[in-house]
mmCIF file of C-alpha atoms and ligand atoms in Angstrom:
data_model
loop_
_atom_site.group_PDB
_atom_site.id
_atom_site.type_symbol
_atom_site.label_atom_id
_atom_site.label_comp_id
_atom_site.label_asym_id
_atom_site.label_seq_id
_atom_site.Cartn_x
_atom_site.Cartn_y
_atom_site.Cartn_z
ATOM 1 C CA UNK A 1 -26.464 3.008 -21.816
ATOM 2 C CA UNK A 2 -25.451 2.089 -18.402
ATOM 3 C CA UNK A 3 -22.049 0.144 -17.390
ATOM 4 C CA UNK A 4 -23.745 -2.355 -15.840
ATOM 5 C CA UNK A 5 -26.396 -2.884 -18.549
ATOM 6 C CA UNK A 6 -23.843 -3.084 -21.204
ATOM 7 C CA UNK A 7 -21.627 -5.797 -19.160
ATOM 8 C CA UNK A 8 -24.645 -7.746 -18.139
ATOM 9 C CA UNK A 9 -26.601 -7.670 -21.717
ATOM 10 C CA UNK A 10 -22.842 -8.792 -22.785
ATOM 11 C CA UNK A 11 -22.667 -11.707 -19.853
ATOM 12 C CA UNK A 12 -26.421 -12.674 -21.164
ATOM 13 C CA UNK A 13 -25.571 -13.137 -24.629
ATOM 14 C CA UNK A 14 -22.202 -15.230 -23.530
ATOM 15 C CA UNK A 15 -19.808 -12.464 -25.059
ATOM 16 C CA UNK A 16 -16.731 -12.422 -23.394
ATOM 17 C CA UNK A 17 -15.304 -9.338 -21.983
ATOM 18 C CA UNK A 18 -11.672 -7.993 -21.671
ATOM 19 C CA UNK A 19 -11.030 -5.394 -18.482
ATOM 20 C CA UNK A 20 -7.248 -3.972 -18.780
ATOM 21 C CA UNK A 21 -6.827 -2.843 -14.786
ATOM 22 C CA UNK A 22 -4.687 0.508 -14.857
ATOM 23 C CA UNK A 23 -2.688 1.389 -11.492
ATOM 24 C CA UNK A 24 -1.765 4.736 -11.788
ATOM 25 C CA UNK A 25 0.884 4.181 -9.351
ATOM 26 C CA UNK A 26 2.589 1.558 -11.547
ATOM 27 C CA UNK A 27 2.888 3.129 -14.853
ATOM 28 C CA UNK A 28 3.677 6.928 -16.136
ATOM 29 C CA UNK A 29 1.370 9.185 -18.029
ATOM 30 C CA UNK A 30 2.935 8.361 -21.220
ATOM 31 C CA UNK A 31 2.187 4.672 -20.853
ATOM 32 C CA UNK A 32 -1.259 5.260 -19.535
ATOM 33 C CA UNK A 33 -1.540 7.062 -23.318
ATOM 34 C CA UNK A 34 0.130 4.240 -24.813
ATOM 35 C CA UNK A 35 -1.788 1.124 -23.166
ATOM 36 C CA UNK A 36 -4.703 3.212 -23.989
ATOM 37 C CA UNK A 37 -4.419 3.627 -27.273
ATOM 38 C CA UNK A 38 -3.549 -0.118 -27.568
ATOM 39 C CA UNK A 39 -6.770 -0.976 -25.949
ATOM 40 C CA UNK A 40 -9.004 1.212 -28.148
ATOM 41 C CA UNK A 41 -7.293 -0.658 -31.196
ATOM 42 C CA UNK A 42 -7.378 -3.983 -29.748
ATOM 43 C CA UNK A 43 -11.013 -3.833 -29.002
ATOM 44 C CA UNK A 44 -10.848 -3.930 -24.684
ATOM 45 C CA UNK A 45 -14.135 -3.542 -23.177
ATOM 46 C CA UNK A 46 -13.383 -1.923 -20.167
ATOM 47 C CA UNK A 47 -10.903 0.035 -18.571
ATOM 48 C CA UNK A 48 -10.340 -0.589 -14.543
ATOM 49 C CA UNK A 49 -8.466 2.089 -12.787
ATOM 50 C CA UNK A 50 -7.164 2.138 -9.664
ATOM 51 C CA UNK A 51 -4.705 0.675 -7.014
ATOM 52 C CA UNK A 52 -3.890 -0.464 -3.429
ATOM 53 C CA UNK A 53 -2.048 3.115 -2.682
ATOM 54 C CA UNK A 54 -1.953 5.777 -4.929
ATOM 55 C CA UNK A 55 1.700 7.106 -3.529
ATOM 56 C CA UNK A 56 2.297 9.182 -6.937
ATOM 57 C CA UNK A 57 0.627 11.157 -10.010
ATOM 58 C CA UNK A 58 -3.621 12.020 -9.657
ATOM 59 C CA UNK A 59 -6.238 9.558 -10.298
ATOM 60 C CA UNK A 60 -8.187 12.342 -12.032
ATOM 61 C CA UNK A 61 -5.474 13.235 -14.807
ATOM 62 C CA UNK A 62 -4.936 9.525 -15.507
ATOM 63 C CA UNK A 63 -8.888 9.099 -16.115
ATOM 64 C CA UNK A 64 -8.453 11.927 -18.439
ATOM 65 C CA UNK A 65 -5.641 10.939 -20.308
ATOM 66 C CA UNK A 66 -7.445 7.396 -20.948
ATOM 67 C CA UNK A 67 -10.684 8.960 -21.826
ATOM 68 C CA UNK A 68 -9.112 11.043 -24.391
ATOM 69 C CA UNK A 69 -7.495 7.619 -26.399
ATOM 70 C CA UNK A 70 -10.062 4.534 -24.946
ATOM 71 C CA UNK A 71 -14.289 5.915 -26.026
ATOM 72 C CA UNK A 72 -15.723 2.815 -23.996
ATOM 73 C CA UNK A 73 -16.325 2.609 -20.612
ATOM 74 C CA UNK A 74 -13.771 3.711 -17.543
ATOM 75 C CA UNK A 75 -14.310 2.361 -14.283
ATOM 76 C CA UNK A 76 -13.114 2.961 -10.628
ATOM 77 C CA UNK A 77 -11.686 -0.383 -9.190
ATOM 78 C CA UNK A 78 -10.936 1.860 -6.110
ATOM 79 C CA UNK A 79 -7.954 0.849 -3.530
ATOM 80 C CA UNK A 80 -10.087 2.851 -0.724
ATOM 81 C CA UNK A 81 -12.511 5.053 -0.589
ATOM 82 C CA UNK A 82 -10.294 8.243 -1.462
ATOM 83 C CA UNK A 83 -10.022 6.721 -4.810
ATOM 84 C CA UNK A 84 -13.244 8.798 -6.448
ATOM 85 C CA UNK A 85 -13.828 10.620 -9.663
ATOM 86 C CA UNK A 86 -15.904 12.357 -11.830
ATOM 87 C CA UNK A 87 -14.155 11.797 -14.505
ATOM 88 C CA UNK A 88 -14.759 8.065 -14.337
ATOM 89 C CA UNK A 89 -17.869 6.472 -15.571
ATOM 90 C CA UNK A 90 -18.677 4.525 -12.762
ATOM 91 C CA UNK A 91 -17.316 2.495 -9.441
ATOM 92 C CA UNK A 92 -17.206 -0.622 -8.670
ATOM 93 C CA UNK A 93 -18.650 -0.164 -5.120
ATOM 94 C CA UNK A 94 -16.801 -3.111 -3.365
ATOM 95 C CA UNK A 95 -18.154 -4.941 -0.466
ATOM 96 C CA UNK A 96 -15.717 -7.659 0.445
ATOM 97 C CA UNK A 97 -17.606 -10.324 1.079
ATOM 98 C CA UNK A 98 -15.365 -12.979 1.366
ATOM 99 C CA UNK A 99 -13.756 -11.300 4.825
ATOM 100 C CA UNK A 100 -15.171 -10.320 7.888
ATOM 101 C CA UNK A 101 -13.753 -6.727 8.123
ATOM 102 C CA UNK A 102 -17.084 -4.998 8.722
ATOM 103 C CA UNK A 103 -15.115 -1.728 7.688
ATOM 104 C CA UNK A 104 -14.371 -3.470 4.431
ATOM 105 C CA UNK A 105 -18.285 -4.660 4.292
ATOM 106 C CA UNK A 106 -19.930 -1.271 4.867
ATOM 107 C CA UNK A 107 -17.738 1.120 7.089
ATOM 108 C CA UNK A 108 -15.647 2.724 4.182
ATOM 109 C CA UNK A 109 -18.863 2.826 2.450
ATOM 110 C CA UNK A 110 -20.484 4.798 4.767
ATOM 111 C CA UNK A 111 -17.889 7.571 4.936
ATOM 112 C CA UNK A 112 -17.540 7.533 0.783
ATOM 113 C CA UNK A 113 -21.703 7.727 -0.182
ATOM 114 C CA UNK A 114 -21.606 11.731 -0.057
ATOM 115 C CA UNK A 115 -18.590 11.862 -2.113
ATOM 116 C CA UNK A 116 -20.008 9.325 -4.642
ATOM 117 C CA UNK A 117 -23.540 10.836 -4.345
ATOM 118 C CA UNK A 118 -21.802 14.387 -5.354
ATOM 119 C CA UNK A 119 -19.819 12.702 -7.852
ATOM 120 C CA UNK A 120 -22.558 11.750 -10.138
ATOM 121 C CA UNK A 121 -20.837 8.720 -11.159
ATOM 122 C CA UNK A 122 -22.606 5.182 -12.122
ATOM 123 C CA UNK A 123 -22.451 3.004 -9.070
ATOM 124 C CA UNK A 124 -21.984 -0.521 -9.674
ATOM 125 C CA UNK A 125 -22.203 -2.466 -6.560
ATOM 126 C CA UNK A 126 -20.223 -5.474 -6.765
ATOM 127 C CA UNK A 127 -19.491 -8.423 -4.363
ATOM 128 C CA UNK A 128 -15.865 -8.769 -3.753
ATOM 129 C CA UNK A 129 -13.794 -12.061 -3.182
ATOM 130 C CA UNK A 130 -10.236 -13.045 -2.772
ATOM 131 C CA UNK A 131 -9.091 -15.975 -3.292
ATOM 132 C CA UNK A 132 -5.703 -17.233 -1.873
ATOM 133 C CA UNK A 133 -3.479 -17.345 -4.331
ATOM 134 C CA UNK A 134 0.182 -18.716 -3.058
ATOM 135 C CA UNK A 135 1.388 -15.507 -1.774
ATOM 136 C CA UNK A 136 0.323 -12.205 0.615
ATOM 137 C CA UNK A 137 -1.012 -10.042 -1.991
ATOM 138 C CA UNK A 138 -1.743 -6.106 -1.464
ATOM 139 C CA UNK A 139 -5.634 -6.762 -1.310
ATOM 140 C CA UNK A 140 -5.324 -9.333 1.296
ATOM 141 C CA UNK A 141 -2.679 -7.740 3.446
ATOM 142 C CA UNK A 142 -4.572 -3.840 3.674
ATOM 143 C CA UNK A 143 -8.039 -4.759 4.083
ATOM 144 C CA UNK A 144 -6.993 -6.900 6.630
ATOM 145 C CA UNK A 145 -9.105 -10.113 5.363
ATOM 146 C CA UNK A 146 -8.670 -13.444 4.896
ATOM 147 C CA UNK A 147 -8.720 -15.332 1.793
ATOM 148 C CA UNK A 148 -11.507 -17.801 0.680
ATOM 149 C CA UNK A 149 -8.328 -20.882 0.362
ATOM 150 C CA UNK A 150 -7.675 -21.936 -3.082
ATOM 151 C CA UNK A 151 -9.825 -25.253 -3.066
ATOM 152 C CA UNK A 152 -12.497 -23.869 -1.012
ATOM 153 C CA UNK A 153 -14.967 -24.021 -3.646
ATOM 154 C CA UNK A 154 -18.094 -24.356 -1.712
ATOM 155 C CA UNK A 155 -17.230 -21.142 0.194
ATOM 156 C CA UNK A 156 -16.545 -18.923 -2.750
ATOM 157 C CA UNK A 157 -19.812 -20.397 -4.319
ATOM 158 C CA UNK A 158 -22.794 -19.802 -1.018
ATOM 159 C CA UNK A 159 -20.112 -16.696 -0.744
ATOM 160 C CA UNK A 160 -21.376 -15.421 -4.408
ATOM 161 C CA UNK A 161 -24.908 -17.028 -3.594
ATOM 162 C CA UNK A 162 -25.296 -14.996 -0.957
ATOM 163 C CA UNK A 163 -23.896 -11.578 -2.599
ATOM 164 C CA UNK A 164 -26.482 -11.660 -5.548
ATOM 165 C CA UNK A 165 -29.469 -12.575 -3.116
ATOM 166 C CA UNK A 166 -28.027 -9.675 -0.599
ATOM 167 C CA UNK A 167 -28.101 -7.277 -4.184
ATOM 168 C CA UNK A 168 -25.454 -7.234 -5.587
ATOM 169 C CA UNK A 169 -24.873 -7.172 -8.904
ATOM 170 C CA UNK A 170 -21.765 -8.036 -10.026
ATOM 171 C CA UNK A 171 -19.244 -10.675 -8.445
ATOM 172 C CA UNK A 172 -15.827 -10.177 -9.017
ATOM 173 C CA UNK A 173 -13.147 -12.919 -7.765
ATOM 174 C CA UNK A 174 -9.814 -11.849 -7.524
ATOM 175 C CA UNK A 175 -6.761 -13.864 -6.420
ATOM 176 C CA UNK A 176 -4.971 -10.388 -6.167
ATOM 177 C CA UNK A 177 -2.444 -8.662 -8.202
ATOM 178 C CA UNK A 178 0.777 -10.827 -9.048
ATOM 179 C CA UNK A 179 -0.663 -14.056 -7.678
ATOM 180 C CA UNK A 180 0.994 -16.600 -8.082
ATOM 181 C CA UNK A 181 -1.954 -18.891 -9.007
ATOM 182 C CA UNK A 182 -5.003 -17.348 -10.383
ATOM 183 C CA UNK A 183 -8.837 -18.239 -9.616
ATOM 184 C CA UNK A 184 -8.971 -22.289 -10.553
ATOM 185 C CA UNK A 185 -11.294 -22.920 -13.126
ATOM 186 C CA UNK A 186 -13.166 -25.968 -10.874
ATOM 187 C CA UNK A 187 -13.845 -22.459 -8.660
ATOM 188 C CA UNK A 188 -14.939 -20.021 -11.301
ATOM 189 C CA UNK A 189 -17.286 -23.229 -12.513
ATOM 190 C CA UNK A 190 -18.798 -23.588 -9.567
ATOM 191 C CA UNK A 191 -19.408 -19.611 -8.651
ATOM 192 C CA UNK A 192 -20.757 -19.435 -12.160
ATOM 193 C CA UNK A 193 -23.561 -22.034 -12.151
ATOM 194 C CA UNK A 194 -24.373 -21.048 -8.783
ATOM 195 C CA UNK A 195 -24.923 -17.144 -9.701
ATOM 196 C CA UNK A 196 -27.084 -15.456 -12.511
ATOM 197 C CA UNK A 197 -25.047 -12.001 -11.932
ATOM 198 C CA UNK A 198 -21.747 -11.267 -14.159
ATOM 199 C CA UNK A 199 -18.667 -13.184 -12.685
ATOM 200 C CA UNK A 200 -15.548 -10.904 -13.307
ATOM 201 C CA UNK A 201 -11.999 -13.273 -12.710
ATOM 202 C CA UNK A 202 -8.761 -11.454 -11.740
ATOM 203 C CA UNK A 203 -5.171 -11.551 -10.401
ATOM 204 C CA UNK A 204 -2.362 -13.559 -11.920
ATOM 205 C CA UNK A 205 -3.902 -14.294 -15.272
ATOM 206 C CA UNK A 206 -0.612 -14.015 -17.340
ATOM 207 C CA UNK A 207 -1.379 -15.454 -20.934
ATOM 208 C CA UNK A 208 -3.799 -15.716 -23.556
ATOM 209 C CA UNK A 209 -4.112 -19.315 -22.355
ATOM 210 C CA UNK A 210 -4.816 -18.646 -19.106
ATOM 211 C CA UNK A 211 -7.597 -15.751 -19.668
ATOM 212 C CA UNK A 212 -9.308 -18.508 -22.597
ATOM 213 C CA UNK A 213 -9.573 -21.056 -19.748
ATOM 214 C CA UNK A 214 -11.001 -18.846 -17.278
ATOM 215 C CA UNK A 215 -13.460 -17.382 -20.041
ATOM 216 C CA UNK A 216 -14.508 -21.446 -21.125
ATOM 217 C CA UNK A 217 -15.077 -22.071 -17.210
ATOM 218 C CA UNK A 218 -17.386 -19.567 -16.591
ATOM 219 C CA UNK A 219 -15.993 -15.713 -16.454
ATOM 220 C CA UNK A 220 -17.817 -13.088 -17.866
ATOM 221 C CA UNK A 221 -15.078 -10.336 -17.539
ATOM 222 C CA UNK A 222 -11.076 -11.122 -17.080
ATOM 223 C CA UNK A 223 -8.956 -8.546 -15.632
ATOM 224 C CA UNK A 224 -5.127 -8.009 -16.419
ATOM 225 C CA UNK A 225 -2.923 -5.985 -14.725
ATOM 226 C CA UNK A 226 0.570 -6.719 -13.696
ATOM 227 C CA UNK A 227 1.050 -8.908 -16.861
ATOM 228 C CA UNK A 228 0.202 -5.773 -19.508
ATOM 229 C CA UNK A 229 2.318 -3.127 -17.232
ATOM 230 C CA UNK A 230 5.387 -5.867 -18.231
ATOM 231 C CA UNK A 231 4.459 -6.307 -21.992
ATOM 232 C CA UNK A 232 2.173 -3.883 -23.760
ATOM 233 C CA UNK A 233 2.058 -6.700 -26.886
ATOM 234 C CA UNK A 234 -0.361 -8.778 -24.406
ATOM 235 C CA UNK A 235 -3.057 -6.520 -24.957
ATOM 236 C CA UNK A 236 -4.040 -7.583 -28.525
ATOM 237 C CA UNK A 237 -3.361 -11.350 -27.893
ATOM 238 C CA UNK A 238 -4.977 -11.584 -24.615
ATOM 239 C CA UNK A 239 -8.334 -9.846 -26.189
ATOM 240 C CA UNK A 240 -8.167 -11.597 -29.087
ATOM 241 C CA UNK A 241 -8.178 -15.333 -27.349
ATOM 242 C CA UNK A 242 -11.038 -14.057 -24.962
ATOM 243 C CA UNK A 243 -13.410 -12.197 -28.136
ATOM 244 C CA UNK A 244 -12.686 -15.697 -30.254
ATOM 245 C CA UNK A 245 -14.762 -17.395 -27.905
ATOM 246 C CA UNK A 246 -18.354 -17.672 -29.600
HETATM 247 C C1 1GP B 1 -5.945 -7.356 -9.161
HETATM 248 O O1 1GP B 1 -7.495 -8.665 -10.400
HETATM 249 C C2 1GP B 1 -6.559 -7.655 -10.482
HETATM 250 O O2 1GP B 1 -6.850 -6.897 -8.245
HETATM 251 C C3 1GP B 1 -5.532 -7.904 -11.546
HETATM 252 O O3 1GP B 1 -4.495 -8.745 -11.110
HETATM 253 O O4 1GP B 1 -2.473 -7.420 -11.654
HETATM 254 O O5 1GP B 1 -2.326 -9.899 -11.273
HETATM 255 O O6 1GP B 1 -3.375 -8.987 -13.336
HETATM 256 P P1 1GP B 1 -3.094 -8.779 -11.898
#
């Protein structure tokens, strides 16, 4: 079965999903084993990889080392559009919609398709927001974008409107790794009952709390990074608030 069939029959049937974002750059080998293993036991859905720079270490040998510890799906969240493998399952093929970059809309794109055409990979082409989030984060500062502002509501929603009527078929909001505020949940409302496609929420969700609140306003998928590379233990409490939601 197909990523995006699994996350959308998921999204359909209102089952929450938990997506633990990997940055190879971030973390060693070993703990790419380790918060692997974790997630297989903790029941994630989905493993993200991928990062604004990859400075350090192969994207290819830490797909590997996840696959052999995590048997459900591994996904590119790719930085730019060297950050392809055939390891992977699939790619979240990112257009930023949110910004006006057209590089960022269809340039890198462009360049990428033959690579991602040889790669045999699932392709899952996703509408990509950030949201300003109380500080510069690496998203916002390299693709050279703006931010939808925080309590710009209307935008983000005729933003996501517009994504799912243009094709695409998953939106993904992101306030950016390490914000310092994550998506509001008066935003991720209003996206949601605005859009039939799966809404993935991201950047800055820190607790349990936080991911439950984001789930209850309307998120299909949550994604945690910087708070799991700091404590491993937020793994099984984070997925366990977010799969507790009937
Ligand atoms: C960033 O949405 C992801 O693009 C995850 O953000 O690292 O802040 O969890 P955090």
């Amino acid at each position: 079965m197909s990523t995006l069939s699994i996350i959308t029959d998921k999204a359909n049937s209102s089952q929450k999903q938990f997506a633990v974002l990997i940055d190879p750059d971030k973390v060693s080998l070993t703990e790419v084993e380790e918060i692997s293993k974790i997630s297989a036991k903790a029941n994630v859905d989905l493993i993200l990889v991928g990062g604004s720079l990859l400075t350090k270490g192969s994207l290819d040998e830490c797909i590997q080392v996840i696959k052999k510890h995590f048997d459900k799906k591994v996904i590119i969240f790719p930085g730019n559009s060297m950050q392809i493998s055939s390891f992977a399952d699939g790619i979240l093929l990112l257009s930023l919609i949110s910004g006006r970059n057209a590089d960022m809309l269809i340039g890198k794109h462009v360049i990428a398709a033959p690579f991602l055409k040889a790669s045999k990979i699932e392709i899952i082409p996703s509408g990509y927001l950030i949201i300003e989030s109380g500080v510069t984060t690496a998203a916002q500062y390299m693709s050279n974008t703006q931010p939808i502002p925080f309590e710009k509501e209307d935008i983000a929603m005729c933003t996501a409107m517009a994504g799912e009527m243009l094709g695409l078929k998953l939106i993904y909001l992101d306030a950016g790794s390490g914000a310092i505020n994550h998506v509001s949940e008066t935003m991720i409302k209003k996206v949601k009952s605005n859009i039939s496609i799966p809404l993935i929420i991201g950047g800055g969700i820190k607790t349990p709390e936080i991911a439950k609140k984001c789930c209850l306003a309307g998120a299909d998928i949550i994604v945690v990074g910087n708070a799991i590379e700091k404590n491993f233990n937020l793994i099984s409490s984070i997925s366990e608030a977010i799969h507790s939601i009937q």
